[in-house]
Amino acid sequence: MKVIVTGGAGYIGATTVQSLLDSGHDVVVYDNLSKGHAEALPADVRLIQADVADRERLDAALGEAKPDAVLHFAASIEAGESMKVPEKYFRNNSATTLNLLEALLAHGINKFIFSSTAALYGEPEHVPIRETDTLKPTNAYGESKLLVEQMLAWFHRVHGFRYASLRYFNAAGSNGKSGEAHDPESHLIPLVLQAAAGKRDQVAIYGTDYPTDDGTCVRDYIHVSDLAAAHVLALEALSTRDKLIFNLGNGLGFSVRQVIDTARKVTGKNIKAVESARRPGDPAVLVASSDKIRKELGWTPQNAQLENIIASAWEWMQRHPNGYSYHNAAGH
């Protein structure tokens, strides 16, 4: 298929672009590069540097490329920030996606893959979390994504719009070609590895009194390549299916202490961890049931071990000590 990938120069987007190419699809990336990196993309992929909010540029891109489908990754992703400036999230994630959906309708494009989030569930009713569980976000980021899922349900009902909504848990690791390089960084595994690399003095453990085995939060970490593979499967399934909603996670939970201890083992470095107070809104345990996508699409994570996930992230970080080349004097 010919596809446009919005936000395709971001961490998960660029990894998925590589998986799409490896599966024989024709890819155009549409990204404003506010958070993404052109260097993350394979050299032969066409990049349109523009904003999804710009309807004129969007119409031109869709009219020229005539894609069979669009994969939509472009979004603001920091849950903490969303509780300080919720308006940014409703603009960038909800309103901008509506702009994209209207453009797709106008151009007769009827296959759409949406990057959704585990944040839709808020405080989970039970663990592991299933797709049928109540959606009750505890932050504006989750709410901004839930609004899009509600739009998609209505577009499907009224227009017969085909879509897949993929609810991510914690993406981590590297496919060897692109990696995680946020600025500022807020995700646990790269923060821990930055401490291992001497880029920061220590890593914080927020809360040690949770009702978990070691008192720290437990999260479901999924290798970014496994996440990307699920997008390819969902895209291909939309040829015969018209509405797909899946959790994407390992189904395994790892605590903050486990992540730090595993990183020490992988890197051979003494990573200093400092215990801090809980952060508001952090559930004790977030682990996905991904049984549905495993059964329906035959998806199987290939890199489920925490050690392998962290090792791949560490290898990429060592080759790119300052992230991507535009702010990396070594030019890596």
CSV table of C-alpha atoms in Angstrom, one decimal:
chain,number,residue,atom,x,y,z
A,1,MET,CA,0.0,0.0,0.0
A,2,LYS,CA,0.9,3.6,-0.4
A,3,VAL,CA,0.8,5.3,3.0
A,4,ILE,CA,1.4,8.7,4.6
A,5,VAL,CA,2.8,8.6,8.1
A,6,THR,CA,2.2,11.8,10.2
A,7,GLY,CA,4.8,12.3,12.9
A,8,GLY,CA,6.9,9.7,11.1
A,9,ALA,CA,10.2,11.4,12.2
A,10,GLY,CA,9.4,10.7,15.8
A,11,TYR,CA,10.6,7.8,17.9
A,12,ILE,CA,7.7,5.4,17.3
A,13,GLY,CA,6.9,6.9,13.9
A,14,ALA,CA,10.4,6.4,12.5
A,15,THR,CA,10.6,2.8,13.7
A,16,THR,CA,7.2,2.1,12.1
A,17,VAL,CA,8.3,3.7,8.8
A,18,GLN,CA,11.2,1.2,8.7
A,19,SER,CA,8.8,-1.7,9.4
A,20,LEU,CA,6.4,-0.5,6.7
A,21,LEU,CA,9.3,-0.3,4.2
A,22,ASP,CA,10.6,-3.8,5.2
A,23,SER,CA,7.0,-5.1,4.6
A,24,GLY,CA,7.0,-3.7,1.0
A,25,HIS,CA,4.8,-0.6,1.6
A,26,ASP,CA,5.4,2.8,-0.1
A,27,VAL,CA,5.9,5.5,2.6
A,28,VAL,CA,5.7,9.3,2.6
A,29,VAL,CA,6.4,11.0,6.0
A,30,TYR,CA,4.6,14.2,7.0
A,31,ASP,CA,6.1,15.9,10.0
A,32,ASN,CA,6.7,19.4,11.2
A,33,LEU,CA,9.9,18.3,13.0
A,34,SER,CA,9.0,20.1,16.2
A,35,LYS,CA,9.8,17.0,18.1
A,36,GLY,CA,10.9,14.6,15.3
A,37,HIS,CA,14.3,14.2,13.6
A,38,ALA,CA,14.8,14.0,9.9
A,39,GLU,CA,18.0,12.0,10.6
A,40,ALA,CA,15.8,9.2,12.1
A,41,LEU,CA,14.4,8.4,8.7
A,42,PRO,CA,15.8,6.1,6.1
A,43,ALA,CA,17.6,8.2,3.5
A,44,ASP,CA,15.2,7.3,0.6
A,45,VAL,CA,12.0,8.2,2.3
A,46,ARG,CA,10.3,11.4,1.2
A,47,LEU,CA,9.7,13.9,4.0
A,48,ILE,CA,7.1,16.7,3.8
A,49,GLN,CA,7.9,19.2,6.5
A,50,ALA,CA,4.5,20.6,7.4
A,51,ASP,CA,2.0,20.7,10.2
A,52,VAL,CA,-1.1,18.5,10.3
A,53,ALA,CA,-3.0,21.7,11.4
A,54,ASP,CA,-2.2,23.3,8.0
A,55,ARG,CA,-5.2,22.1,5.9
A,56,GLU,CA,-3.8,23.6,2.7
A,57,ARG,CA,-0.5,21.7,2.9
A,58,LEU,CA,-2.3,18.6,4.0
A,59,ASP,CA,-4.7,18.7,1.0
A,60,ALA,CA,-1.7,19.2,-1.3
A,61,ALA,CA,0.1,16.2,0.2
A,62,LEU,CA,-2.9,14.0,0.1
A,63,GLY,CA,-3.8,15.0,-3.4
A,64,GLU,CA,-0.2,14.4,-4.7
A,65,ALA,CA,0.5,11.2,-2.8
A,66,LYS,CA,-3.0,9.7,-3.1
A,67,PRO,CA,-2.3,7.3,-0.2
A,68,ASP,CA,-4.4,4.2,0.5
A,69,ALA,CA,-4.0,4.8,4.2
A,70,VAL,CA,-2.7,7.3,6.8
A,71,LEU,CA,-0.9,6.3,10.0
A,72,HIS,CA,-1.2,9.2,12.5
A,73,PHE,CA,1.6,9.5,15.1
A,74,ALA,CA,1.8,13.3,15.3
A,75,ALA,CA,0.8,14.4,18.8
A,76,SER,CA,2.0,16.0,22.1
A,77,ILE,CA,2.7,13.2,24.5
A,78,GLU,CA,3.7,14.5,28.0
A,79,ALA,CA,1.0,13.6,30.5
A,80,GLY,CA,2.5,15.8,33.1
A,81,GLU,CA,2.7,18.8,30.8
A,82,SER,CA,-1.0,18.2,29.8
A,83,MET,CA,-2.0,19.0,33.4
A,84,LYS,CA,-0.3,22.4,33.2
A,85,VAL,CA,-1.4,23.4,29.6
A,86,PRO,CA,-4.3,21.2,28.7
A,87,GLU,CA,-5.3,23.6,25.9
A,88,LYS,CA,-2.1,22.6,24.0
A,89,TYR,CA,-3.2,19.0,24.1
A,90,PHE,CA,-6.7,19.6,23.0
A,91,ARG,CA,-5.4,21.7,20.1
A,92,ASN,CA,-2.5,19.5,19.0
A,93,ASN,CA,-4.1,16.1,19.6
A,94,SER,CA,-7.9,16.5,19.3
A,95,ALA,CA,-8.5,19.5,17.0
A,96,THR,CA,-5.6,18.8,14.7
A,97,THR,CA,-6.6,15.2,14.3
A,98,LEU,CA,-10.2,16.4,13.4
A,99,ASN,CA,-8.6,18.6,10.7
A,100,LEU,CA,-6.8,15.5,9.4
A,101,LEU,CA,-9.9,13.3,9.4
A,102,GLU,CA,-11.9,15.9,7.5
A,103,ALA,CA,-9.1,16.1,4.9
A,104,LEU,CA,-9.2,12.2,4.6
A,105,LEU,CA,-12.9,12.3,4.0
A,106,ALA,CA,-12.6,15.0,1.4
A,107,HIS,CA,-9.9,12.9,-0.5
A,108,GLY,CA,-11.8,9.6,-0.2
A,109,ILE,CA,-9.1,8.0,2.0
A,110,ASN,CA,-10.7,5.3,4.1
A,111,LYS,CA,-8.0,3.6,6.1
A,112,PHE,CA,-6.6,5.2,9.3
A,113,ILE,CA,-4.3,3.9,12.0
A,114,PHE,CA,-4.4,6.0,15.2
A,115,SER,CA,-1.7,6.1,17.9
A,116,SER,CA,-3.8,6.0,21.1
A,117,THR,CA,-2.6,5.4,24.6
A,118,ALA,CA,-3.0,3.4,27.8
A,119,ALA,CA,-3.7,6.8,29.5
A,120,LEU,CA,-7.4,6.3,28.3
A,121,TYR,CA,-7.9,3.9,31.2
A,122,GLY,CA,-6.8,6.1,34.1
A,123,GLU,CA,-6.7,4.2,37.3
A,124,PRO,CA,-7.3,0.6,36.1
A,125,GLU,CA,-10.2,-1.4,37.4
A,126,HIS,CA,-8.1,-4.5,37.3
A,127,VAL,CA,-4.9,-5.9,36.0
A,128,PRO,CA,-4.2,-6.7,33.2
A,129,ILE,CA,-6.2,-4.0,31.5
A,130,ARG,CA,-8.6,-5.1,28.7
A,131,GLU,CA,-9.9,-3.1,25.8
A,132,THR,CA,-13.4,-3.4,27.2
A,133,ASP,CA,-12.5,-1.7,30.5
A,134,THR,CA,-13.9,1.7,31.4
A,135,LEU,CA,-12.2,4.7,29.8
A,136,LYS,CA,-11.7,7.4,32.4
A,137,PRO,CA,-8.5,9.4,31.8
A,138,THR,CA,-6.9,11.1,34.8
A,139,ASN,CA,-5.0,13.7,32.7
A,140,ALA,CA,-5.7,15.9,29.7
A,141,TYR,CA,-3.3,14.0,27.5
A,142,GLY,CA,-5.5,10.8,27.9
A,143,GLU,CA,-8.6,12.9,27.5
A,144,SER,CA,-7.3,14.4,24.2
A,145,LYS,CA,-6.8,11.0,22.8
A,146,LEU,CA,-10.1,9.7,24.0
A,147,LEU,CA,-11.9,12.5,22.2
A,148,VAL,CA,-10.2,11.3,19.0
A,149,GLU,CA,-11.4,7.7,19.6
A,150,GLN,CA,-14.9,9.0,20.1
A,151,MET,CA,-14.6,10.9,16.8
A,152,LEU,CA,-13.4,7.8,15.0
A,153,ALA,CA,-16.3,5.8,16.4
A,154,TRP,CA,-18.8,8.3,14.9
A,155,PHE,CA,-16.9,8.6,11.6
A,156,HIS,CA,-17.1,4.8,11.3
A,157,ARG,CA,-20.8,4.8,12.2
A,158,VAL,CA,-21.8,7.7,9.9
A,159,HIS,CA,-19.2,7.5,7.1
A,160,GLY,CA,-18.2,3.8,7.2
A,161,PHE,CA,-14.7,5.0,8.0
A,162,ARG,CA,-12.2,2.2,8.5
A,163,TYR,CA,-9.8,2.6,11.4
A,164,ALA,CA,-7.5,0.9,13.9
A,165,SER,CA,-6.9,2.5,17.3
A,166,LEU,CA,-3.8,1.1,19.0
A,167,ARG,CA,-3.5,1.8,22.7
A,168,TYR,CA,0.2,1.9,23.6
A,169,PHE,CA,1.7,1.0,26.9
A,170,ASN,CA,5.4,2.0,27.5
A,171,ALA,CA,7.4,1.9,24.3
A,172,ALA,CA,11.2,1.4,24.8
A,173,GLY,CA,14.3,0.1,23.1
A,174,SER,CA,15.6,0.6,19.6
A,175,ASN,CA,15.5,-1.2,16.2
A,176,GLY,CA,19.2,-0.2,15.8
A,177,LYS,CA,18.4,2.6,13.3
A,178,SER,CA,16.3,5.0,15.3
A,179,GLY,CA,16.1,5.6,19.0
A,180,GLU,CA,14.5,7.5,21.8
A,181,ALA,CA,15.8,11.1,22.0
A,182,HIS,CA,13.3,13.4,23.6
A,183,ASP,CA,14.2,16.9,24.8
A,184,PRO,CA,13.6,17.2,27.6
A,185,GLU,CA,13.6,13.4,28.4
A,186,SER,CA,10.9,12.1,30.7
A,187,HIS,CA,10.7,8.4,30.0
A,188,LEU,CA,12.3,6.0,32.6
A,189,ILE,CA,14.5,3.8,30.5
A,190,PRO,CA,16.4,6.6,28.7
A,191,LEU,CA,16.6,8.6,31.9
A,192,VAL,CA,18.2,5.6,33.6
A,193,LEU,CA,20.6,5.0,30.7
A,194,GLN,CA,21.5,8.7,30.7
A,195,ALA,CA,22.6,8.2,34.3
A,196,ALA,CA,24.6,5.2,33.3
A,197,ALA,CA,26.3,7.2,30.5
A,198,GLY,CA,27.2,10.0,32.9
A,199,LYS,CA,24.7,12.5,31.3
A,200,ARG,CA,22.9,13.0,34.6
A,201,ASP,CA,24.0,12.4,38.2
A,202,GLN,CA,21.2,10.2,39.3
A,203,VAL,CA,17.7,8.9,38.5
A,204,ALA,CA,14.7,9.5,40.7
A,205,ILE,CA,12.3,6.8,42.0
A,206,TYR,CA,9.0,8.6,42.5
A,207,GLY,CA,7.2,6.7,45.3
A,208,THR,CA,8.4,3.6,47.2
A,209,ASP,CA,5.2,2.9,49.2
A,210,TYR,CA,3.0,1.5,46.4
A,211,PRO,CA,1.2,-1.8,46.9
A,212,THR,CA,3.6,-3.7,44.7
A,213,ASP,CA,6.3,-6.3,45.5
A,214,ASP,CA,9.1,-3.7,46.0
A,215,GLY,CA,7.0,-0.6,46.6
A,216,THR,CA,7.7,1.1,43.3
A,217,CYS,CA,5.4,1.6,40.3
A,218,VAL,CA,5.0,-1.3,37.8
A,219,ARG,CA,4.7,-0.7,34.1
A,220,ASP,CA,4.4,-2.7,30.9
A,221,TYR,CA,7.4,-2.0,28.6
A,222,ILE,CA,7.0,-3.0,25.0
A,223,HIS,CA,9.9,-3.0,22.5
A,224,VAL,CA,9.4,-0.3,19.9
A,225,SER,CA,10.0,-2.8,17.1
A,226,ASP,CA,7.1,-5.0,18.4
A,227,LEU,CA,4.9,-1.9,18.5
A,228,ALA,CA,5.8,-1.0,14.9
A,229,ALA,CA,5.1,-4.6,13.7
A,230,ALA,CA,1.6,-4.3,15.2
A,231,HIS,CA,0.9,-1.2,13.1
A,232,VAL,CA,1.8,-3.1,9.9
A,233,LEU,CA,-0.5,-5.9,10.9
A,234,ALA,CA,-3.3,-3.5,11.7
A,235,LEU,CA,-2.8,-1.7,8.4
A,236,GLU,CA,-3.0,-4.9,6.4
A,237,ALA,CA,-6.1,-6.1,8.4
A,238,LEU,CA,-8.0,-3.0,7.5
A,239,SER,CA,-8.4,-4.4,4.0
A,240,THR,CA,-10.9,-6.9,5.4
A,241,ARG,CA,-11.8,-5.4,8.8
A,242,ASP,CA,-13.4,-2.0,9.4
A,243,LYS,CA,-12.9,-1.2,13.1
A,244,LEU,CA,-10.0,-2.5,15.3
A,245,ILE,CA,-9.2,-1.5,18.9
A,246,PHE,CA,-6.2,-3.1,20.5
A,247,ASN,CA,-4.0,-2.8,23.5
A,248,LEU,CA,-0.3,-3.0,22.7
A,249,GLY,CA,1.9,-4.2,25.6
A,250,ASN,CA,3.9,-7.2,26.7
A,251,GLY,CA,1.4,-8.3,29.3
A,252,LEU,CA,4.4,-8.3,31.7
A,253,GLY,CA,5.0,-5.7,34.4
A,254,PHE,CA,8.4,-4.4,35.6
A,255,SER,CA,8.9,-2.2,38.6
A,256,VAL,CA,11.0,1.0,38.6
A,257,ARG,CA,13.6,-0.8,40.8
A,258,GLN,CA,13.6,-3.8,38.3
A,259,VAL,CA,14.3,-1.4,35.4
A,260,ILE,CA,17.2,0.3,37.3
A,261,ASP,CA,18.7,-3.0,38.4
A,262,THR,CA,18.4,-4.5,34.9
A,263,ALA,CA,20.1,-1.3,33.5
A,264,ARG,CA,22.9,-1.7,36.0
A,265,LYS,CA,23.4,-5.3,34.8
A,266,VAL,CA,23.2,-4.4,31.1
A,267,THR,CA,25.5,-1.4,31.2
A,268,GLY,CA,27.9,-2.6,34.0
A,269,LYS,CA,27.5,0.9,35.5
A,270,ASN,CA,26.6,1.9,39.1
A,271,ILE,CA,23.5,4.0,38.5
A,272,LYS,CA,22.6,6.2,41.4
A,273,ALA,CA,18.9,6.1,42.3
A,274,VAL,CA,17.4,8.6,44.7
A,275,GLU,CA,14.0,8.0,46.4
A,276,SER,CA,11.5,10.8,46.0
A,277,ALA,CA,7.9,11.5,46.8
A,278,ARG,CA,5.1,10.1,44.7
A,279,ARG,CA,4.0,12.1,41.7
A,280,PRO,CA,0.3,12.9,41.6
A,281,GLY,CA,-1.7,10.7,39.2
A,282,ASP,CA,0.7,7.8,38.9
A,283,PRO,CA,-1.2,4.5,39.2
A,284,ALA,CA,0.6,1.7,41.1
A,285,VAL,CA,0.3,-0.8,38.3
A,286,LEU,CA,-0.4,-0.4,34.5
A,287,VAL,CA,-0.1,-3.7,32.6
A,288,ALA,CA,-1.9,-4.6,29.4
A,289,SER,CA,-3.8,-7.6,28.2
A,290,SER,CA,-2.8,-7.8,24.6
A,291,ASP,CA,-4.6,-11.2,24.1
A,292,LYS,CA,-7.0,-9.6,21.6
A,293,ILE,CA,-4.4,-8.6,19.0
A,294,ARG,CA,-2.5,-11.8,19.6
A,295,LYS,CA,-5.7,-13.8,18.8
A,296,GLU,CA,-7.1,-11.7,16.0
A,297,LEU,CA,-4.0,-10.7,14.1
A,298,GLY,CA,-1.5,-13.2,15.3
A,299,TRP,CA,0.8,-10.5,16.8
A,300,THR,CA,3.6,-11.9,19.0
A,301,PRO,CA,6.2,-9.7,20.7
A,302,GLN,CA,9.6,-10.8,19.6
A,303,ASN,CA,11.5,-8.8,22.3
A,304,ALA,CA,9.6,-9.2,25.5
A,305,GLN,CA,12.5,-9.6,27.9
A,306,LEU,CA,13.4,-6.4,29.8
A,307,GLU,CA,17.1,-7.1,29.5
A,308,ASN,CA,16.8,-7.2,25.6
A,309,ILE,CA,14.8,-4.0,25.5
A,310,ILE,CA,17.2,-2.1,27.7
A,311,ALA,CA,20.3,-3.5,25.8
A,312,SER,CA,19.0,-2.3,22.5
A,313,ALA,CA,18.3,1.2,23.9
A,314,TRP,CA,21.8,1.2,25.4
A,315,GLU,CA,23.5,0.2,22.2
A,316,TRP,CA,21.7,3.0,20.3
A,317,MET,CA,22.6,5.6,23.0
A,318,GLN,CA,26.2,4.6,22.9
A,319,ARG,CA,26.3,5.2,19.1
A,320,HIS,CA,24.4,8.4,19.5
A,321,PRO,CA,25.6,9.9,22.8
A,322,ASN,CA,24.0,13.3,22.0
A,323,GLY,CA,21.0,12.1,20.2
A,324,TYR,CA,20.6,13.1,16.5
A,325,SER,CA,23.2,14.8,14.5
A,326,TYR,CA,21.8,18.4,14.4
A,327,HIS,CA,22.7,18.8,18.1
A,328,ASN,CA,25.6,16.2,18.1
A,329,ALA,CA,29.0,17.6,17.5
A,330,ALA,CA,30.4,14.2,16.7
A,331,GLY,CA,28.0,13.9,13.8
A,332,HIS,CA,26.6,10.5,14.7
